[in-house]
Coordinates of C-alpha atoms and ligand atoms in Angstrom, one line a residue:
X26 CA 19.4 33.1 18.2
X27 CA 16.0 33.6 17.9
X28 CA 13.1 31.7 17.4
X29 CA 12.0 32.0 13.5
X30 CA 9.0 30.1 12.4
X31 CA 6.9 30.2 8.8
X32 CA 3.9 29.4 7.2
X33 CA 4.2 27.8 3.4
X34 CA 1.0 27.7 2.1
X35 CA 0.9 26.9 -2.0
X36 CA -1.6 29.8 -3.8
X37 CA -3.8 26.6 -5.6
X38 CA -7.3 26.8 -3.3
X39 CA -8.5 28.9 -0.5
X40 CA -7.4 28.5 3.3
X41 CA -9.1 26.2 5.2
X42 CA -9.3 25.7 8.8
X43 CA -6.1 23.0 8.3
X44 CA -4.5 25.7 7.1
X45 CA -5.5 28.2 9.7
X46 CA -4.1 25.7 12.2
X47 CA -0.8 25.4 10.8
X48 CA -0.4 29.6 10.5
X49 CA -1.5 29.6 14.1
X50 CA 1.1 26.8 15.6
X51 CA 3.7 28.6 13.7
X52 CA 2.5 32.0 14.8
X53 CA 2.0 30.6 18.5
X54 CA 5.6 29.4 18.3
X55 CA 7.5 32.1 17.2
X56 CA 5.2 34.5 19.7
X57 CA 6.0 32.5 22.8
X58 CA 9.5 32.8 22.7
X59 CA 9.3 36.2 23.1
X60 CA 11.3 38.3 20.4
X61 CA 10.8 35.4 17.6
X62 CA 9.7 35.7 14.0
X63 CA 6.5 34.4 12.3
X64 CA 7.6 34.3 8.5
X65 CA 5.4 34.1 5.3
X66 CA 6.8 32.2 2.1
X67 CA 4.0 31.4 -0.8
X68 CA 5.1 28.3 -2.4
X69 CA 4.1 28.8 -5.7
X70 CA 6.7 26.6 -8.0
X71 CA 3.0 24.6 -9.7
X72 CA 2.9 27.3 -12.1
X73 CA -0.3 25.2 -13.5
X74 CA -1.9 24.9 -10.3
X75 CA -0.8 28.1 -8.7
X76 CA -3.9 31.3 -9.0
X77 CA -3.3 35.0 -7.9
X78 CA -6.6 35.6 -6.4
X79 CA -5.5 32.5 -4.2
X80 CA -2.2 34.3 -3.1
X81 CA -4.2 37.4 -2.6
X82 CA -7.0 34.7 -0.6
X83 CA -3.6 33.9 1.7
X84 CA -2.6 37.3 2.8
X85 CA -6.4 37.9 3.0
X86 CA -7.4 35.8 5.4
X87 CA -4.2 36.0 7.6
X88 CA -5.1 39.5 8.0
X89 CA -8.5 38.6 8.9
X90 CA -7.2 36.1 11.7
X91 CA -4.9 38.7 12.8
X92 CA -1.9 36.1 12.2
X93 CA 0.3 39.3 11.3
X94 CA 3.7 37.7 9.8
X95 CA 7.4 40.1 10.0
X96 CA 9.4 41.2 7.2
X97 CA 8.6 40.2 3.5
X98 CA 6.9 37.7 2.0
X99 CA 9.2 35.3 0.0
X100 CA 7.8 33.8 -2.9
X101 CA 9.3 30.9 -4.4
X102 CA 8.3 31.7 -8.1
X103 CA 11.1 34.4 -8.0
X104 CA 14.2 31.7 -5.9
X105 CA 14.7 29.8 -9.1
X106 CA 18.4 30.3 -9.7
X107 CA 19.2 29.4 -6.0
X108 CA 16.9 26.0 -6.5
X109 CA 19.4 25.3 -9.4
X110 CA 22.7 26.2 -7.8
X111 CA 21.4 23.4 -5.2
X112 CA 20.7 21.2 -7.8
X113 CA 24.0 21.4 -9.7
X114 CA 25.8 21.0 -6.3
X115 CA 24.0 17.8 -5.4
X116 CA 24.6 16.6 -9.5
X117 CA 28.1 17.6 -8.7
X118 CA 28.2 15.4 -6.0
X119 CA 26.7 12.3 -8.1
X120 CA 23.4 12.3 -6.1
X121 CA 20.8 12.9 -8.4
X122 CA 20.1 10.7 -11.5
X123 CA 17.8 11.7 -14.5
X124 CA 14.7 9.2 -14.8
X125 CA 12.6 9.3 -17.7
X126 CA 9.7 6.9 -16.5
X127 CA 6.1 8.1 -16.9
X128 CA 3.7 7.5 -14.2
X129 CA 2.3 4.4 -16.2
X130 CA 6.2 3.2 -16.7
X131 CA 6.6 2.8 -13.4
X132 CA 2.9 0.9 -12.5
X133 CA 3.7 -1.4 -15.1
X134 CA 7.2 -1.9 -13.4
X135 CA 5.5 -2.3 -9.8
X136 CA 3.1 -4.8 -11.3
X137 CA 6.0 -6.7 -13.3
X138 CA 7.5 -7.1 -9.8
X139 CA 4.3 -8.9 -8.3
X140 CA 4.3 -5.3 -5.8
X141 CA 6.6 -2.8 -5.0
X142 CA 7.9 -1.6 -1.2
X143 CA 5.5 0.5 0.1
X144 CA 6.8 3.5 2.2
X145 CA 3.9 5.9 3.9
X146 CA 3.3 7.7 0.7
X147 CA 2.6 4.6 -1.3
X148 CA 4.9 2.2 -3.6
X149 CA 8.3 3.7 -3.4
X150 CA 10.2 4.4 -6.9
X151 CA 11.6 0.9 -8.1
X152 CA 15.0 2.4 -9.5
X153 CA 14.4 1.6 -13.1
X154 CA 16.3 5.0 -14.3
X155 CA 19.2 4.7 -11.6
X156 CA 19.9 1.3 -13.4
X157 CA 20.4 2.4 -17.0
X158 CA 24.0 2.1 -18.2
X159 CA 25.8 5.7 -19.1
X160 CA 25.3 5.3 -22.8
X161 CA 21.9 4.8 -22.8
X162 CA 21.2 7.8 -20.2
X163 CA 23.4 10.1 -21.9
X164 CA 21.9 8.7 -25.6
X165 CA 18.5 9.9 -24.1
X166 CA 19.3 13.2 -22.2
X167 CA 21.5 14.2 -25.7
X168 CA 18.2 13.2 -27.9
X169 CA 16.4 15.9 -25.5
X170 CA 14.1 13.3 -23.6
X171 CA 12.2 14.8 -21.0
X172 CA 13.1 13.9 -17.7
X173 CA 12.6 14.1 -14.1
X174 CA 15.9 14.3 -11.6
X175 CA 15.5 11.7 -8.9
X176 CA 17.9 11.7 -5.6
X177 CA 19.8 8.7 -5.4
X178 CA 18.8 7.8 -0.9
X179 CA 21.6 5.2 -1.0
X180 CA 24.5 7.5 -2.6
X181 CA 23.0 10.1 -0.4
X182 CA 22.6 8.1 3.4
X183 CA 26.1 6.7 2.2
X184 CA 27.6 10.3 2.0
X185 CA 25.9 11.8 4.8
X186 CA 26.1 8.8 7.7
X187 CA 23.7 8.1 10.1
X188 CA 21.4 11.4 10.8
X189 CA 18.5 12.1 13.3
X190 CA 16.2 15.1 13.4
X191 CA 14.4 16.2 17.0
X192 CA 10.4 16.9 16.8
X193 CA 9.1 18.8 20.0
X194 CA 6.1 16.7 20.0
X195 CA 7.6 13.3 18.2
X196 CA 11.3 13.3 19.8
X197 CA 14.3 12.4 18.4
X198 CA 13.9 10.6 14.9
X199 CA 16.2 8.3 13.2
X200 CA 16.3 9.1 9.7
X201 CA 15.4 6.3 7.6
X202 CA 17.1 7.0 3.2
X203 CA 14.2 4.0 2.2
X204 CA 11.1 5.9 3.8
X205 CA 10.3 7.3 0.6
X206 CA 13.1 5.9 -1.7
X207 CA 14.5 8.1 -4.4
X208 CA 11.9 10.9 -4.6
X209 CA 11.9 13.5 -7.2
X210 CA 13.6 16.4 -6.9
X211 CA 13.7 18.6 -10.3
X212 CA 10.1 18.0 -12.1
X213 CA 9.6 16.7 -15.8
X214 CA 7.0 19.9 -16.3
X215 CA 7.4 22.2 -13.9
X216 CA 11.5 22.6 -12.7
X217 CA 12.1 22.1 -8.6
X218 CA 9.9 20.1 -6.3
X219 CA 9.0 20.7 -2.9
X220 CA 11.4 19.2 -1.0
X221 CA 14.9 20.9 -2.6
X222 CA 12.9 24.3 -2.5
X223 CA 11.7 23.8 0.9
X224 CA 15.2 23.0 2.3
X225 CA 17.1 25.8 0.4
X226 CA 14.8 28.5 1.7
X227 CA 14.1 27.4 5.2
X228 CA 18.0 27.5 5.2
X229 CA 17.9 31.2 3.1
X230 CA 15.1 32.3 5.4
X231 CA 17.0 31.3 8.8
X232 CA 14.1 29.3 9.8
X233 CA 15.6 27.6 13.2
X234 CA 11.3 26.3 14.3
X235 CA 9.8 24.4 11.2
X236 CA 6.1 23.9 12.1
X237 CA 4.2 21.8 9.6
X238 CA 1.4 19.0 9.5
X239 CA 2.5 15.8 10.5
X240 CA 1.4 14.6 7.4
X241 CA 4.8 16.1 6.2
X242 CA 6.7 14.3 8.9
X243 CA 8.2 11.3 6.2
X244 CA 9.4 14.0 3.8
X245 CA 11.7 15.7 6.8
X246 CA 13.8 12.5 6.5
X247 CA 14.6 13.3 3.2
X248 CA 14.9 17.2 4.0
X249 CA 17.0 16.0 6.8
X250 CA 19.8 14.2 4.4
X251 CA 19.5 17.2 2.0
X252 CA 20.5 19.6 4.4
X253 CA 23.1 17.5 5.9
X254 CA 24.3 17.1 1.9
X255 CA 24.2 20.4 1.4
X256 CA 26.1 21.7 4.5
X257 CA 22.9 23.6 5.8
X258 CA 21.5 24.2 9.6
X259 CA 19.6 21.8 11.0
X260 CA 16.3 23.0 12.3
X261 CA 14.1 21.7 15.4
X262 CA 10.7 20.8 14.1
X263 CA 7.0 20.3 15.3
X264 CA 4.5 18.5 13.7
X265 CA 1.7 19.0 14.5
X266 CA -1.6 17.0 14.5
X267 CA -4.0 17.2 11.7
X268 CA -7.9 18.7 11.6
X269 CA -10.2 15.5 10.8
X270 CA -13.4 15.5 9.5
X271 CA -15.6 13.1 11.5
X272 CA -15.2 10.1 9.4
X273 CA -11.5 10.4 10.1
X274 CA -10.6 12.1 6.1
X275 CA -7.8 15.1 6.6
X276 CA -10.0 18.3 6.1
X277 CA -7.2 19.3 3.4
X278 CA -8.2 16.6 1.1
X279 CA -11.8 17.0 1.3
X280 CA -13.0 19.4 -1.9
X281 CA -16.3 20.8 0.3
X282 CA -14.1 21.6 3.4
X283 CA -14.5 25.2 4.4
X284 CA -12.8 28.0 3.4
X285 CA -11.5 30.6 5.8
X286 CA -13.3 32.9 3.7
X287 CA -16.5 31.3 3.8
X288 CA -16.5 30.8 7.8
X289 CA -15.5 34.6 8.0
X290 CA -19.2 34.9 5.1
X291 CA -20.9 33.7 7.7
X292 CA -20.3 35.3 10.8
X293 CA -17.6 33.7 12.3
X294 CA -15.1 36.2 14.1
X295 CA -11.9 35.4 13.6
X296 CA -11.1 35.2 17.8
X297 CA -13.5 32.8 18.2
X298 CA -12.0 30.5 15.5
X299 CA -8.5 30.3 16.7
X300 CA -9.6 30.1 20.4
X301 CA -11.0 26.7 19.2
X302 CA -7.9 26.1 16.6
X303 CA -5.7 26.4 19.6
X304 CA -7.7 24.4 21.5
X305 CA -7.1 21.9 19.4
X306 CA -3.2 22.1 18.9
X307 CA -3.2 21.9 22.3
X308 CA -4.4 18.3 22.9
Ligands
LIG24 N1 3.6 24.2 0.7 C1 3.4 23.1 1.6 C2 1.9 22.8 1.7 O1 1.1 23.7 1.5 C3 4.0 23.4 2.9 C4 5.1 22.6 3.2 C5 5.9 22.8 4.5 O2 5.3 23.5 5.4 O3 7.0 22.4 4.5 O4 1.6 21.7 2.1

């Protein structure tokens, strides 16, 4: 089969260089095998965060960087009913739980509990919602309670059995259900969240490379158990390494990091700028 590989930017800022490195790993990838595919998906689900002149900014500045993806561009905004045929699979399977904390429910919950576990993306979720009796949870989702859907790791890891997932520059992984705990997988406000659209359309898109930051690295446990939940392939991955400012910060996170569009404003050429992208990802 051959090598497919994507690049899932969300339309909610410009490109950056971060950015740029992760189109060009992806693009390198799928180009060195030969007769692979460099795909384009816009992950734009944050319908309050999400701008068309940014998804126009994407496929504008890829064109500048000559970072030329096949076929069509998938766009998320328009894969709803496949996000929900997921979901009602998984509730099917009793894996997902409704929780209707707020954000201030749950700090007062971690500070009740003197702290909380703390997995790499902060204080995991302390399973307030997955211990409500039935009548209470069903007294609440019948009042028409807004609610999150959570996925239940234990019910999950015990469905699925020991898993693993192999990284060309990390190895073999053993997945771990506690990294990040029961994360949210259907939003209060805005529907699906990343990681059930993610898996269902690297699966619908054939994606067999998944490139990526390794900032992403603890959410492919969780993709990992989805998948194997959901009976879908199992994809290599690469994470790469990030693009630092000097103090150390992740360029993505800093507001005055460049745009692609402002390096192209002033002068850069876009040869020059991957030559020293790629030198990079090549370290
Ligand atoms: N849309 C995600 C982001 O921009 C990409 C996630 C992924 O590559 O899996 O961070």
């Amino acid at each position: 089969m051959p090598t497919a590989t994507r690049f899932a930017p969300s339309p909610t800022g410009r490109l950056h260089l971060g950015h740029a490195l992760s189109a060009c790993v992806a693009y390198d990838l799928a180009r060195a095998s030969g007769n692979g595919h460099f795909l384009l998906r816009i992950e734009d689900i944050d319908s309050s965060r999400v701008r068309p002149e940014y998804d126009a900014g994407i496929i504008e500045d890829l064109q500048w960087l000559g970072l030329h993806w096949d076929g069509t561009i998938l766009r998320q905004s328009e894969r709803h009913a496949a996000y929900q045929q997921a979901f009602e699979r998984l509730r099917a399977m009793n894996l997902v739980y409704p929780c209707f904390c707020t954000r201030r429910a749950i700090h007062a919950e971690f500070a009740s509990m003197g702290g909380a576990p703390h997995g790499p993306e902060g204080p995991t979720y302390p399973g307030t919602c997955k211990r409500m009796g039935c009548e209470e949870r069903n007294e609440r989702m019948d009042s028409g309670e807004a609610h999150a859907w959570r996925l239940d790791s234990q019910a999950i890891s015990n469905l699925v059995g020991t898993l693993s997932f192999e990284d060309q520059r990390h190895g073999c992984i053993g997945v771990s259900p506690e990294l990040l705990g029961d994360v949210v997988i259907m939003r209060k406000d805005i529907g699906v969240a990343y990681h059930l659209a993610v898996i269902i359309d690297d699966a619908h898109q054939q994606i067999n490379l998944i490139s990526r930051g390794e900032d992403l690295l603890a959410s492919t446990h969780v993709h990992r158990l989805l998948q194997a939940a959901l009976k879908l392939p199992e994809p290599l991955y690469h994470h790469h390494a990030l693009l630092l400012d000097a103090e150390g910060k992740r360029l993505a996170k800093r507001m005055d990091s460049l745009s692609i569009r402002q390096l192209r404003d002033s002068g850069r050429e876009p040869e020059e700028l991957l030559n020293q992208i790629r030198s990079f990802a090549s370290l």
